[in-house]
PDB file of C-alpha atoms in Angstrom:
ATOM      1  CA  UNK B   1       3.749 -10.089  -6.773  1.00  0.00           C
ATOM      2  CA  UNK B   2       0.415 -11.719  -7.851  1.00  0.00           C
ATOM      3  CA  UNK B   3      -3.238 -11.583  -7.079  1.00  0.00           C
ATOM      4  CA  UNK B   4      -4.325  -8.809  -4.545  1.00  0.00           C
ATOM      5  CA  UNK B   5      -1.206  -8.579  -2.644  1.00  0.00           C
ATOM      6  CA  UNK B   6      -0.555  -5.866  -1.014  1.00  0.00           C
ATOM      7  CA  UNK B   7       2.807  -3.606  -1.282  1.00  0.00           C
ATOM      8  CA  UNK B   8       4.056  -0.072  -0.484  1.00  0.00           C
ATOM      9  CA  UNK B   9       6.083   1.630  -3.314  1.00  0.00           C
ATOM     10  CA  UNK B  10       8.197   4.371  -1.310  1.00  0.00           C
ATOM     11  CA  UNK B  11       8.935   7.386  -3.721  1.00  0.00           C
ATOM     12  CA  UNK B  12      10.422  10.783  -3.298  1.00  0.00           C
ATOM     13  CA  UNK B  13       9.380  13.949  -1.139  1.00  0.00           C
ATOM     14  CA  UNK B  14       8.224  11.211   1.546  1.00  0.00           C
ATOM     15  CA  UNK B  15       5.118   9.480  -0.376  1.00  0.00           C
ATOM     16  CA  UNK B  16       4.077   6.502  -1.093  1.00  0.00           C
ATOM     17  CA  UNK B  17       1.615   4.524  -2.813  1.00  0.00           C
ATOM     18  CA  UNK B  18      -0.170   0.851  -2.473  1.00  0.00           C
ATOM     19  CA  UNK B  19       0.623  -1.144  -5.154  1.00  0.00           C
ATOM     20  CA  UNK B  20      -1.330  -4.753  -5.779  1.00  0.00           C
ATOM     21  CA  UNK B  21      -4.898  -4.608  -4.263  1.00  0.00           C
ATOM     22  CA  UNK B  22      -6.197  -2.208  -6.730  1.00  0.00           C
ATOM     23  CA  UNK B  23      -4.155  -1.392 -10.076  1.00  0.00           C
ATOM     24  CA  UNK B  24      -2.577   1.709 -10.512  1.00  0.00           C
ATOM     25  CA  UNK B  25      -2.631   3.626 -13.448  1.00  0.00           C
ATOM     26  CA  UNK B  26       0.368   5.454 -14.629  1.00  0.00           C
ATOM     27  CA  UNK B  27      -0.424   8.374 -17.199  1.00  0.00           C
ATOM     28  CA  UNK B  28       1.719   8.999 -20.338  1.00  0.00           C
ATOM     29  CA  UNK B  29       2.468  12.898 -21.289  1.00  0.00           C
ATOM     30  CA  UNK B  30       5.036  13.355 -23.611  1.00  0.00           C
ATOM     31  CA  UNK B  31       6.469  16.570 -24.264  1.00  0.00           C
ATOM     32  CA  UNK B  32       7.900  15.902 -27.840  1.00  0.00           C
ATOM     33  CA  UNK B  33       7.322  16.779 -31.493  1.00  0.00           C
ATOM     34  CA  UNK B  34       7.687  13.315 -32.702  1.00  0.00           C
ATOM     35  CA  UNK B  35       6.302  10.399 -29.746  1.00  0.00           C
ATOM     36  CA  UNK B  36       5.136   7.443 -31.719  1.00  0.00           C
ATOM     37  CA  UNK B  37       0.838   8.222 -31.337  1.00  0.00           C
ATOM     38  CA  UNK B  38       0.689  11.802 -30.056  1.00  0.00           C
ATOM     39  CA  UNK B  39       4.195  13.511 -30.916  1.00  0.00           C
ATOM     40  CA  UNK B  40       3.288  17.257 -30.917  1.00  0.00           C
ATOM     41  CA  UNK B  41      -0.234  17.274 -29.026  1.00  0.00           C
ATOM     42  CA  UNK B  42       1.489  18.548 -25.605  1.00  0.00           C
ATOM     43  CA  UNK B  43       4.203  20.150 -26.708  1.00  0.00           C
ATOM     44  CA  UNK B  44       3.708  23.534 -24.847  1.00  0.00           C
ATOM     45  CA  UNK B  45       3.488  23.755 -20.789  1.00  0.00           C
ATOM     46  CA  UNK B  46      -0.299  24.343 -20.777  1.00  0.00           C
ATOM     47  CA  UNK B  47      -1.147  21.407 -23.073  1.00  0.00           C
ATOM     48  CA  UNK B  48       0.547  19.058 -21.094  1.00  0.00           C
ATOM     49  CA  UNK B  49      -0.718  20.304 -17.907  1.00  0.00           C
ATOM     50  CA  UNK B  50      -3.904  20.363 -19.579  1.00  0.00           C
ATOM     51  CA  UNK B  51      -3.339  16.833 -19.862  1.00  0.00           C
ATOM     52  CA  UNK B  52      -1.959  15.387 -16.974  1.00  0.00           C
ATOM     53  CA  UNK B  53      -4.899  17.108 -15.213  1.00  0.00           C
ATOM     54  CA  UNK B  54      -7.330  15.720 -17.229  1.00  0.00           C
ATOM     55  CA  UNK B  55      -5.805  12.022 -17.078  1.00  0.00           C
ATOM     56  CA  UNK B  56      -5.912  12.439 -13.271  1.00  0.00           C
ATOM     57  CA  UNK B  57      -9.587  12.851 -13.059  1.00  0.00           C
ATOM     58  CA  UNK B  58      -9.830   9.686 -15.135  1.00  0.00           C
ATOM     59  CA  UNK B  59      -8.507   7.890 -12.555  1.00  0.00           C
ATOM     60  CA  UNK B  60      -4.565   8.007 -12.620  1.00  0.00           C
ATOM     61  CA  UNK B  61      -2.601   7.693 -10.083  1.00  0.00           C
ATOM     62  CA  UNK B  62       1.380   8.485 -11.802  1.00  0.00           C
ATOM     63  CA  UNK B  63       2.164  11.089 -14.397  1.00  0.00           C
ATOM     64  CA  UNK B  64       4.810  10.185 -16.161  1.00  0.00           C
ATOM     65  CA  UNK B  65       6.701  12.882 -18.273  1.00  0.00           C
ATOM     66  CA  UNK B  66       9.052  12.613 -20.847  1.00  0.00           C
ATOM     67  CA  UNK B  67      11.355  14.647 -22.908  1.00  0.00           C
ATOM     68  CA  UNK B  68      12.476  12.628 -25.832  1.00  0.00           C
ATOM     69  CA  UNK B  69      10.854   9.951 -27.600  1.00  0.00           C
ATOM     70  CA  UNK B  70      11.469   6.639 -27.440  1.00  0.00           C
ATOM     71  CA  UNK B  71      10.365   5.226 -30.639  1.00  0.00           C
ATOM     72  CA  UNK B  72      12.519   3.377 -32.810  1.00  0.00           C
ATOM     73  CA  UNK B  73      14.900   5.774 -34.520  1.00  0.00           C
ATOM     74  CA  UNK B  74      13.498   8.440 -33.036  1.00  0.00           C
ATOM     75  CA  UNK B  75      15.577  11.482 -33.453  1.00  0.00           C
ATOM     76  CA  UNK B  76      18.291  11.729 -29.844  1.00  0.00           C
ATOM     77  CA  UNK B  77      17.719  15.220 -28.291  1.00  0.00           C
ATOM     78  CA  UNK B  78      20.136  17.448 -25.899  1.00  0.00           C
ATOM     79  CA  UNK B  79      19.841  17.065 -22.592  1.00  0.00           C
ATOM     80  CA  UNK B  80      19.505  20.651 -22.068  1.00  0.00           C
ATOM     81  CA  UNK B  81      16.110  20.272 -24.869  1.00  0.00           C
ATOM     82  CA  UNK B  82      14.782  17.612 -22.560  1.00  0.00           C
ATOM     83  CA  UNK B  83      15.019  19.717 -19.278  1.00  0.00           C
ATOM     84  CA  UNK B  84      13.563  22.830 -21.165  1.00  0.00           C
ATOM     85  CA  UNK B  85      10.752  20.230 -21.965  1.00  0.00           C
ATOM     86  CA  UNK B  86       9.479  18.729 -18.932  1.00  0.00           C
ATOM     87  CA  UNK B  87      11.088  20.833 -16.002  1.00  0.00           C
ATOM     88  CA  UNK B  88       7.974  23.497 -16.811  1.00  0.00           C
ATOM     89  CA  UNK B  89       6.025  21.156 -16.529  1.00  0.00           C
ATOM     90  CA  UNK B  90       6.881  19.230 -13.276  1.00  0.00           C
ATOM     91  CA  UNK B  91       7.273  22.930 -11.912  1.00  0.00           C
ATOM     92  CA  UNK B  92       3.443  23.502 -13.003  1.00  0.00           C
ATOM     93  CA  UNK B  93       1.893  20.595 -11.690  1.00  0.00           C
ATOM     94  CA  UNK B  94       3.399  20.331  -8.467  1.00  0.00           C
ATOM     95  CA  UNK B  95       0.921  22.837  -6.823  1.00  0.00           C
ATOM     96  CA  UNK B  96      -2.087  21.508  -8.383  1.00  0.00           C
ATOM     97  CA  UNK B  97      -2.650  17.398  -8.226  1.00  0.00           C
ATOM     98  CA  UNK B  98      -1.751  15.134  -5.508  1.00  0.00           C
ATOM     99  CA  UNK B  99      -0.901  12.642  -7.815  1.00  0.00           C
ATOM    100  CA  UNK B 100       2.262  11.237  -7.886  1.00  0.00           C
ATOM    101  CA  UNK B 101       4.634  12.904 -11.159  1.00  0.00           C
ATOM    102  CA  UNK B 102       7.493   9.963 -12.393  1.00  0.00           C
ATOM    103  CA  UNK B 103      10.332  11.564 -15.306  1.00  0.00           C
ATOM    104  CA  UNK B 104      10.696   9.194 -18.219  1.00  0.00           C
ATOM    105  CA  UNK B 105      14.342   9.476 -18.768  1.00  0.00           C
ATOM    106  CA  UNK B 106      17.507   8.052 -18.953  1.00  0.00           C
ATOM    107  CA  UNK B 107      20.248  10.754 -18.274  1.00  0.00           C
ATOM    108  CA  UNK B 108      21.287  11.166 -14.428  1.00  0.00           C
ATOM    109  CA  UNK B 109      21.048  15.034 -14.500  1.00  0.00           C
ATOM    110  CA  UNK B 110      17.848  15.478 -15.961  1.00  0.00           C
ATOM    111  CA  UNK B 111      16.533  13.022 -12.907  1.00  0.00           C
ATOM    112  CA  UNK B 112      18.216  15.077 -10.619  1.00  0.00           C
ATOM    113  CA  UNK B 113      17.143  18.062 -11.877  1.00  0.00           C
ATOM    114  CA  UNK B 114      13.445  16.934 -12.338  1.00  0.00           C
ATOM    115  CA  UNK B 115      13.551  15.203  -8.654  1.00  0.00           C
ATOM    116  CA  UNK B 116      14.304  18.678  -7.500  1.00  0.00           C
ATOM    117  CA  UNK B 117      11.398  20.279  -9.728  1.00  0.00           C
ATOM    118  CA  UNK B 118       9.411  18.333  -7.496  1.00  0.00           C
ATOM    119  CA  UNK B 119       9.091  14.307  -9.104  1.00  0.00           C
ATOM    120  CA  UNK B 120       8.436  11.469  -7.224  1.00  0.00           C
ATOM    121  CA  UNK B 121       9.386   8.977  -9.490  1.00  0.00           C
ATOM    122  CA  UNK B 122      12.365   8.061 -12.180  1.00  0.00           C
ATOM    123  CA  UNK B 123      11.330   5.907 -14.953  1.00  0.00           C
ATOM    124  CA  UNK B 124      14.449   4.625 -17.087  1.00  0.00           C
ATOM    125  CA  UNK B 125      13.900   2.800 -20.156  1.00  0.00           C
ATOM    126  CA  UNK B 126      17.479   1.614 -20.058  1.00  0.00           C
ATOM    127  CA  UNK B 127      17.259   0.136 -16.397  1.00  0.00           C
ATOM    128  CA  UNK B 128      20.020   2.067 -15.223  1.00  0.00           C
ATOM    129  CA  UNK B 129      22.363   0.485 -17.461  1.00  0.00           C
ATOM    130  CA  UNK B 130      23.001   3.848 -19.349  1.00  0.00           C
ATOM    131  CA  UNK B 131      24.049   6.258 -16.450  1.00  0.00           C
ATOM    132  CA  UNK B 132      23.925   4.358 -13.953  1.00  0.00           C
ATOM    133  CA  UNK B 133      24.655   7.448 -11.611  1.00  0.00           C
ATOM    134  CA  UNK B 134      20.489   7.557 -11.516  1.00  0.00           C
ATOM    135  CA  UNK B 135      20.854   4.632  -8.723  1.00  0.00           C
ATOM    136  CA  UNK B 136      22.724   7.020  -6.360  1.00  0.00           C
ATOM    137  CA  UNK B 137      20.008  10.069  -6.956  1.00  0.00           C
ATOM    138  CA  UNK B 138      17.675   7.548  -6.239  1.00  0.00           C
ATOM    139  CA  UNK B 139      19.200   6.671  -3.315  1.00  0.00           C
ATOM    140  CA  UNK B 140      20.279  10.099  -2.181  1.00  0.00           C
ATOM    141  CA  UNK B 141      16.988  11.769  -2.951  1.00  0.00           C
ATOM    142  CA  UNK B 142      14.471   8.698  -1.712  1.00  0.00           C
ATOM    143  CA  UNK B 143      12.645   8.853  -5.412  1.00  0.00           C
ATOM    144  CA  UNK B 144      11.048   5.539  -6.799  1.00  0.00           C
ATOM    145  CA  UNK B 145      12.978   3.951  -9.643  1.00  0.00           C
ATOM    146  CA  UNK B 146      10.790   2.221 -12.326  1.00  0.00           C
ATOM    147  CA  UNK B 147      13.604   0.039 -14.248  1.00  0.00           C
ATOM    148  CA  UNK B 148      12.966  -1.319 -17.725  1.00  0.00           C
ATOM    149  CA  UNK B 149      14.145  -3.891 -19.503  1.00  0.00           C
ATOM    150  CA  UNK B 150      15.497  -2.954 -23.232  1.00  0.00           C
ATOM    151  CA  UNK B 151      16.538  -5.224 -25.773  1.00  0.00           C
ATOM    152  CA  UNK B 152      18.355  -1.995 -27.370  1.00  0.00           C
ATOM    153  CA  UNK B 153      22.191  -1.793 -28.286  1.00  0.00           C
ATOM    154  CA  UNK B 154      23.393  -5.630 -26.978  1.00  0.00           C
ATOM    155  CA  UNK B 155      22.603  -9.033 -28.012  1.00  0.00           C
ATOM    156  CA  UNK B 156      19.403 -10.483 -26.119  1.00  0.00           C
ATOM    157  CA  UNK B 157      18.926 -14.106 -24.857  1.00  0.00           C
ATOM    158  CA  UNK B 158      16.798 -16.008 -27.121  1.00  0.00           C
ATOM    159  CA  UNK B 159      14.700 -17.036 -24.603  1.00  0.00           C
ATOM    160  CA  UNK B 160      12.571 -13.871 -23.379  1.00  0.00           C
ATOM    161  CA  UNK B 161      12.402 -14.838 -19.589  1.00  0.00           C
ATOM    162  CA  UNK B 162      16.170 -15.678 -19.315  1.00  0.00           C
ATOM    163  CA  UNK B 163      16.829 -12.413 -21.122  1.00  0.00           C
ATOM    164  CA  UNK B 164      14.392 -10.620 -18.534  1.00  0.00           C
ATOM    165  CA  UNK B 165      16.150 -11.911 -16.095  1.00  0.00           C
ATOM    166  CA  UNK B 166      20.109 -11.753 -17.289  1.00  0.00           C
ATOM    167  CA  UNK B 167      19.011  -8.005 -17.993  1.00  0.00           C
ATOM    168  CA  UNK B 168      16.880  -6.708 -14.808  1.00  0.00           C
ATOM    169  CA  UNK B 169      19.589  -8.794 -12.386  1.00  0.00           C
ATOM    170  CA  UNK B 170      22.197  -6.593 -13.936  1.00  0.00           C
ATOM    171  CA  UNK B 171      19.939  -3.449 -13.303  1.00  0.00           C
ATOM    172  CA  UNK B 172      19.042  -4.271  -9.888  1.00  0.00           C
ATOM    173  CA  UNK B 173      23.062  -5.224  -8.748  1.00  0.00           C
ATOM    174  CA  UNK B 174      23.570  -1.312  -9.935  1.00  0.00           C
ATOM    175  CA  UNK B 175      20.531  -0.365  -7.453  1.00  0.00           C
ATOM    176  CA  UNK B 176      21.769  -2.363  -4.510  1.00  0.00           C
ATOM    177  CA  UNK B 177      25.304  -1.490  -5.082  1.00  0.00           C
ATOM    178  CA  UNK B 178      24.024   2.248  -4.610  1.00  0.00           C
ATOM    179  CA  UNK B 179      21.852   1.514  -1.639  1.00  0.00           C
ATOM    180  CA  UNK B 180      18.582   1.689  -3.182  1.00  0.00           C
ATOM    181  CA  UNK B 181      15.976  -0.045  -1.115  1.00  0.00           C
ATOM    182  CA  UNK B 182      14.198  -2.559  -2.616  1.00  0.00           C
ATOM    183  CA  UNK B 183      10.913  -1.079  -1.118  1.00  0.00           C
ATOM    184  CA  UNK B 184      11.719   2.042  -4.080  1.00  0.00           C
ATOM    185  CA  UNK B 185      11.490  -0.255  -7.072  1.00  0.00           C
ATOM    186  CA  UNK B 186       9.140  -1.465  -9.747  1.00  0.00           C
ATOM    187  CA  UNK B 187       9.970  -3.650 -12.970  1.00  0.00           C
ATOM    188  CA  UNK B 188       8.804  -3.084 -16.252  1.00  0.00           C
ATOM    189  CA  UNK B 189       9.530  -5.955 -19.490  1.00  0.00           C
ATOM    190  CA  UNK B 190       9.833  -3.330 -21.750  1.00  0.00           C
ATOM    191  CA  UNK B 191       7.075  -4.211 -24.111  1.00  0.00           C
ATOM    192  CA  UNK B 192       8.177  -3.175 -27.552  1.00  0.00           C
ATOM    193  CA  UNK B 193      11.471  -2.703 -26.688  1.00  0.00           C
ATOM    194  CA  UNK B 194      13.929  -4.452 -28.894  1.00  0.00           C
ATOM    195  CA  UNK B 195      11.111  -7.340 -28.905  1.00  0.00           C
ATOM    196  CA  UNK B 196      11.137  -7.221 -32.371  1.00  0.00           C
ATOM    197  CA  UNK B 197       8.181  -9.279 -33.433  1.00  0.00           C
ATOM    198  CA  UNK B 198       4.575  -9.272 -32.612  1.00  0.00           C
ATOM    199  CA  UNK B 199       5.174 -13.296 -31.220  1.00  0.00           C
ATOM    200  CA  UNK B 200       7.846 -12.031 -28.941  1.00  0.00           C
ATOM    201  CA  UNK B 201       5.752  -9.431 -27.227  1.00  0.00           C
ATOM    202  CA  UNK B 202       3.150 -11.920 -27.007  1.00  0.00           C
ATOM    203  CA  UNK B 203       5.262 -14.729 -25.466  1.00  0.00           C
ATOM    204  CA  UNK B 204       6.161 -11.891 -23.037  1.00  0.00           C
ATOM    205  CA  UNK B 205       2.765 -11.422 -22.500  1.00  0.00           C
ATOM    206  CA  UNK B 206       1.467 -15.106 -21.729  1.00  0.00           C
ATOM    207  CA  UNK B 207       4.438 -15.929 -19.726  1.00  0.00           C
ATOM    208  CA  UNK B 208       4.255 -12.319 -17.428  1.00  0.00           C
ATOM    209  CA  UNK B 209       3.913 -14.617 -14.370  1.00  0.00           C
ATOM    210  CA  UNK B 210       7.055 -15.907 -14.378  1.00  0.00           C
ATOM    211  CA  UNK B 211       8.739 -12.383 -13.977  1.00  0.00           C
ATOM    212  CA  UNK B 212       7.441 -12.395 -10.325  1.00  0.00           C
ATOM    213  CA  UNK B 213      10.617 -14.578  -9.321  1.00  0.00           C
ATOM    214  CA  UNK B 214      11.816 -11.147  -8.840  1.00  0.00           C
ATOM    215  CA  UNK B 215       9.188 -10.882  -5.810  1.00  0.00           C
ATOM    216  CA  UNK B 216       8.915  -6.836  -6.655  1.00  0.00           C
ATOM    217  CA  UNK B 217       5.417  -4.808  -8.279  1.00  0.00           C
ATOM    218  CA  UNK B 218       5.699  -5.130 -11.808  1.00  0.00           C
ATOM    219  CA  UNK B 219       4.701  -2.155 -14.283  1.00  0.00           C
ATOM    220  CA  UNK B 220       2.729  -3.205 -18.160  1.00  0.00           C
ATOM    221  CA  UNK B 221       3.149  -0.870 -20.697  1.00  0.00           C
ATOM    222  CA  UNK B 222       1.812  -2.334 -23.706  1.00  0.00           C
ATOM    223  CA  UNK B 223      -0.182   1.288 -24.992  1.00  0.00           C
ATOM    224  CA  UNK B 224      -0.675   1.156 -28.605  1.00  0.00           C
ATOM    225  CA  UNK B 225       2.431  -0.866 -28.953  1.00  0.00           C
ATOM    226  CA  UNK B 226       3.372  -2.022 -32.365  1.00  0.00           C
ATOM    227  CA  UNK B 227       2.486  -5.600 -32.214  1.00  0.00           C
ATOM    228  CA  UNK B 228      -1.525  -4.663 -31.097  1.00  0.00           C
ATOM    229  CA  UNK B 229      -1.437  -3.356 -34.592  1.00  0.00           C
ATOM    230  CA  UNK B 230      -0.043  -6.447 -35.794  1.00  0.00           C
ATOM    231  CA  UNK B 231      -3.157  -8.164 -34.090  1.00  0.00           C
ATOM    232  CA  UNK B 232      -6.016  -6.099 -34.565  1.00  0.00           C
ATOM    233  CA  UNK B 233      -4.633  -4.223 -38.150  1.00  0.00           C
ATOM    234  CA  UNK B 234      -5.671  -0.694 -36.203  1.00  0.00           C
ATOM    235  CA  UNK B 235      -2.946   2.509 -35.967  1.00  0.00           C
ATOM    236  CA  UNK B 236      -1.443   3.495 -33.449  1.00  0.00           C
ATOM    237  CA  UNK B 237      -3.981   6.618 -32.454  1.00  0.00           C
ATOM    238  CA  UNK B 238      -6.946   3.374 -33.004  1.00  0.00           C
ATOM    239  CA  UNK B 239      -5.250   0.833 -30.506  1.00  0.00           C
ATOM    240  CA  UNK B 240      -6.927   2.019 -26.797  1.00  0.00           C
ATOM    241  CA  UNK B 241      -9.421  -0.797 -27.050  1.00  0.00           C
ATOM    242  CA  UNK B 242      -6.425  -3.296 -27.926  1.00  0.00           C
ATOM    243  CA  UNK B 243      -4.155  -2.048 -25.029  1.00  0.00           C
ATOM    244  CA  UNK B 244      -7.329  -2.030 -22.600  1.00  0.00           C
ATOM    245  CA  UNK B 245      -7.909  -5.786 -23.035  1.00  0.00           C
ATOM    246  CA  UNK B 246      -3.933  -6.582 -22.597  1.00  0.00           C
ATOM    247  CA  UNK B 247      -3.753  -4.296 -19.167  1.00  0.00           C
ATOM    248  CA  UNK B 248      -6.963  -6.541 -18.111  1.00  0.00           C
ATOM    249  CA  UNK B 249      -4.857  -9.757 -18.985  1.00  0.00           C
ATOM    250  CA  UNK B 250      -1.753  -8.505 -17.451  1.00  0.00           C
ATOM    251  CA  UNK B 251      -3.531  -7.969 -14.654  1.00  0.00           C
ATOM    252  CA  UNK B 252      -4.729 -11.127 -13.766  1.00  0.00           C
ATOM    253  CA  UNK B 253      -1.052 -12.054 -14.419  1.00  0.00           C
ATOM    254  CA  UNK B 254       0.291  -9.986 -11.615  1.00  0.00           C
ATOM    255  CA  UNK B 255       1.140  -6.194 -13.192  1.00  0.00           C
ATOM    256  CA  UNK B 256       0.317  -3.533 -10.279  1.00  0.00           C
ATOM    257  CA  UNK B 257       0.776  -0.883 -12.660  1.00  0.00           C
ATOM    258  CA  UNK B 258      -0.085   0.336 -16.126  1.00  0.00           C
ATOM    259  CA  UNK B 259       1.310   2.598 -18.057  1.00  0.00           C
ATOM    260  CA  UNK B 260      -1.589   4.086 -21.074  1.00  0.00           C
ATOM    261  CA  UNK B 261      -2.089   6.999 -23.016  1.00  0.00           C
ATOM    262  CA  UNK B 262      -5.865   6.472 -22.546  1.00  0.00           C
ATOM    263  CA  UNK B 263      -6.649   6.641 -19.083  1.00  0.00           C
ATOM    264  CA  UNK B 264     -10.344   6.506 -19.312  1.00  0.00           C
ATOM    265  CA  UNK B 265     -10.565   3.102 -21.536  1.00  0.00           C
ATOM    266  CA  UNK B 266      -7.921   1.476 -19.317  1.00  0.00           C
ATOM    267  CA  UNK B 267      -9.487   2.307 -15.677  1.00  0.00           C
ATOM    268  CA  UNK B 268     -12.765   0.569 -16.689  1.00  0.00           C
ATOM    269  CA  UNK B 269     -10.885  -2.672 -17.711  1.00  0.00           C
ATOM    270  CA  UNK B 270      -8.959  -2.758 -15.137  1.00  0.00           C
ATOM    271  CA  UNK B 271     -11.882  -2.129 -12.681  1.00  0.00           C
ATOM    272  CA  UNK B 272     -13.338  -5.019 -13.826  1.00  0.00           C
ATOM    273  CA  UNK B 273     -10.290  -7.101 -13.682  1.00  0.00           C
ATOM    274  CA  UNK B 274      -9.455  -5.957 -10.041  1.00  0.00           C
ATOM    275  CA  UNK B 275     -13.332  -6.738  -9.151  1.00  0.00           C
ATOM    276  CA  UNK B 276     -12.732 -10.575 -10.390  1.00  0.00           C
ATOM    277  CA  UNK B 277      -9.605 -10.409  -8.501  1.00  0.00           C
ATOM    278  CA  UNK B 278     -11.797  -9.259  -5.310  1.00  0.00           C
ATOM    279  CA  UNK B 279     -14.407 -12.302  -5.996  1.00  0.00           C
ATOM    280  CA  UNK B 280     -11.512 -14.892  -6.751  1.00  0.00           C
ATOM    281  CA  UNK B 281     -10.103 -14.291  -3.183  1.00  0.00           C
ATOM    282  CA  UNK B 282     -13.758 -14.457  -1.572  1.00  0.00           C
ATOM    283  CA  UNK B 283     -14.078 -17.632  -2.616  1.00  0.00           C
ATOM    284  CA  UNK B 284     -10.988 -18.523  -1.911  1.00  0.00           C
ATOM    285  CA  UNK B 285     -11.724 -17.019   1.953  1.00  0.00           C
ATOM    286  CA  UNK B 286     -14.824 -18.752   1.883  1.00  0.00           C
ATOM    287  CA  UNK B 287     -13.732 -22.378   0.556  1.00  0.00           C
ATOM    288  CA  UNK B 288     -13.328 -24.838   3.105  1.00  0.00           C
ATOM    289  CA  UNK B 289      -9.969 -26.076   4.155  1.00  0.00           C
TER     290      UNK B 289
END
């Protein structure tokens, strides 16, 4: 899925969204004491409405709200403390924003429960590979499944494609074998994730093409990952620039959809990125055959 192609991502409650001729911008809200860059800034029900509000007049398309950080080592919640956490908040911003709201999680009853609050969307870091009883909500319910690739708990490939690809196979047989249309999917590499060295992530990043053997939308989440810092020497809360310039680069490598903190910072570079897209395909229209 490359260039301005155009695809429909089916989600739950009976939307949909267009995924490749302009990028889409998938909004981060994490409802924890301890995320990585902004661990206890929408803790409470208004903040993070607050916020997901706000990040949709910027110009995103997805919220995506999660329960329990997924930082290395970050401390493992209840599942009952992660519904408590973002169930409010699904609730609250069902009835005010047309944009679409995704649940970052990877337990099957907090999807369920969270599909029913009114989300669209389940995004699992652990690409179903956990509980994989989140294929047959998906299926049951209609809701879009973002899988990720994870490098956590099993021995990877050493070659980052082939491990992409021995990982998200495995991930998409559990889909299929639920009855998951293809049509309700979107891959993510997992920046960050059990890539363990700034080289890796950026191997991951220059070879991003390759992953569209898969021939489905493919989601970048790179936001003030780690190895920018390794680059560019900035913190994590410093790092929007870094992660703008990678979503412009992933772009023009294929990625429909982006998942930031800093929605603002992120639609400008990818405006310009989908506008050279636009001019690369007039010229293309217009070169003689």
């Amino acid at each position: 899925m490359t260039g301005l192609e155009g695809s429909i991502w089916r989600v739950g409650h009976g939307r949909e969204i267009e995924l490749g001729r302009r990028s889409v911008i998938m909004a981060i809200i994490n409802v924890t004491p301890d995320s990585f860059s902004d661990g206890g800034r929408f803790e409470t029900v208004d903040a993070a409405v607050e916020q997901a509000l706000r990040a949709v007049s910027e110009g995103a398309g997805i919220i995506d709200i999660g329960g329990e950080s997924t930082r290395p080592n970050a401390a493992i919640v209840s599942p009952s403390e992660e519904q408590a956490r973002v169930l409010p908040v699904i609730e609250a911003l069902r009835g005010r924003t047309q944009a679409l709201i995704s649940i970052d999680t990877y337990r099957a009853e907090t999807a369920r429960l969270a599909i029913s609050a009114g989300a669209h969307i389940v995004n699992d870091v652990f690409g179903l590979q956990k509980e994989p009883d989140i294929a047959d909500i998906a299926a049951v319910t209609g809701a879009g499944l973002c899988i990720m690739h994870t490098g956590r708990d099993r021995v990877k490939l050493v070659d980052v494609i082939a491990d992409q690809v021995h990982f998200l196979e495995r991930s998409l047989d559990i889909a299929a074998a639920s009855g998951v249309n293809r049509d309700r999917i979107v891959l993510d590499p997992g920046f960050g994730f059990a890539k363990e060295t700034p080289e890796e992530n950026l191997e991951l990043m220059a070879r991003f093409s390759e992953l569209s053997r898969f021939g489905l939308p493919l989601l970048a989440g790179t936001s003030r990952k780690r190895f920018l810092g390794a680059v560019t020497g900035r913190e994590a809360q410093d790092r929007d620039a870094a992660t703008a310039a990678t979503s412009a680069l992933l772009r023009l490598q294929g990625a429909a959809v982006f998942r930031v903190h800093n929605v603002a910072i992120n639609r400008d570079a990818l405006d310009i990125a989908d506008a050279m897209l636009n001019a690369r395909q007039e010229i293309e229209r217009k070169r003689p055959t």
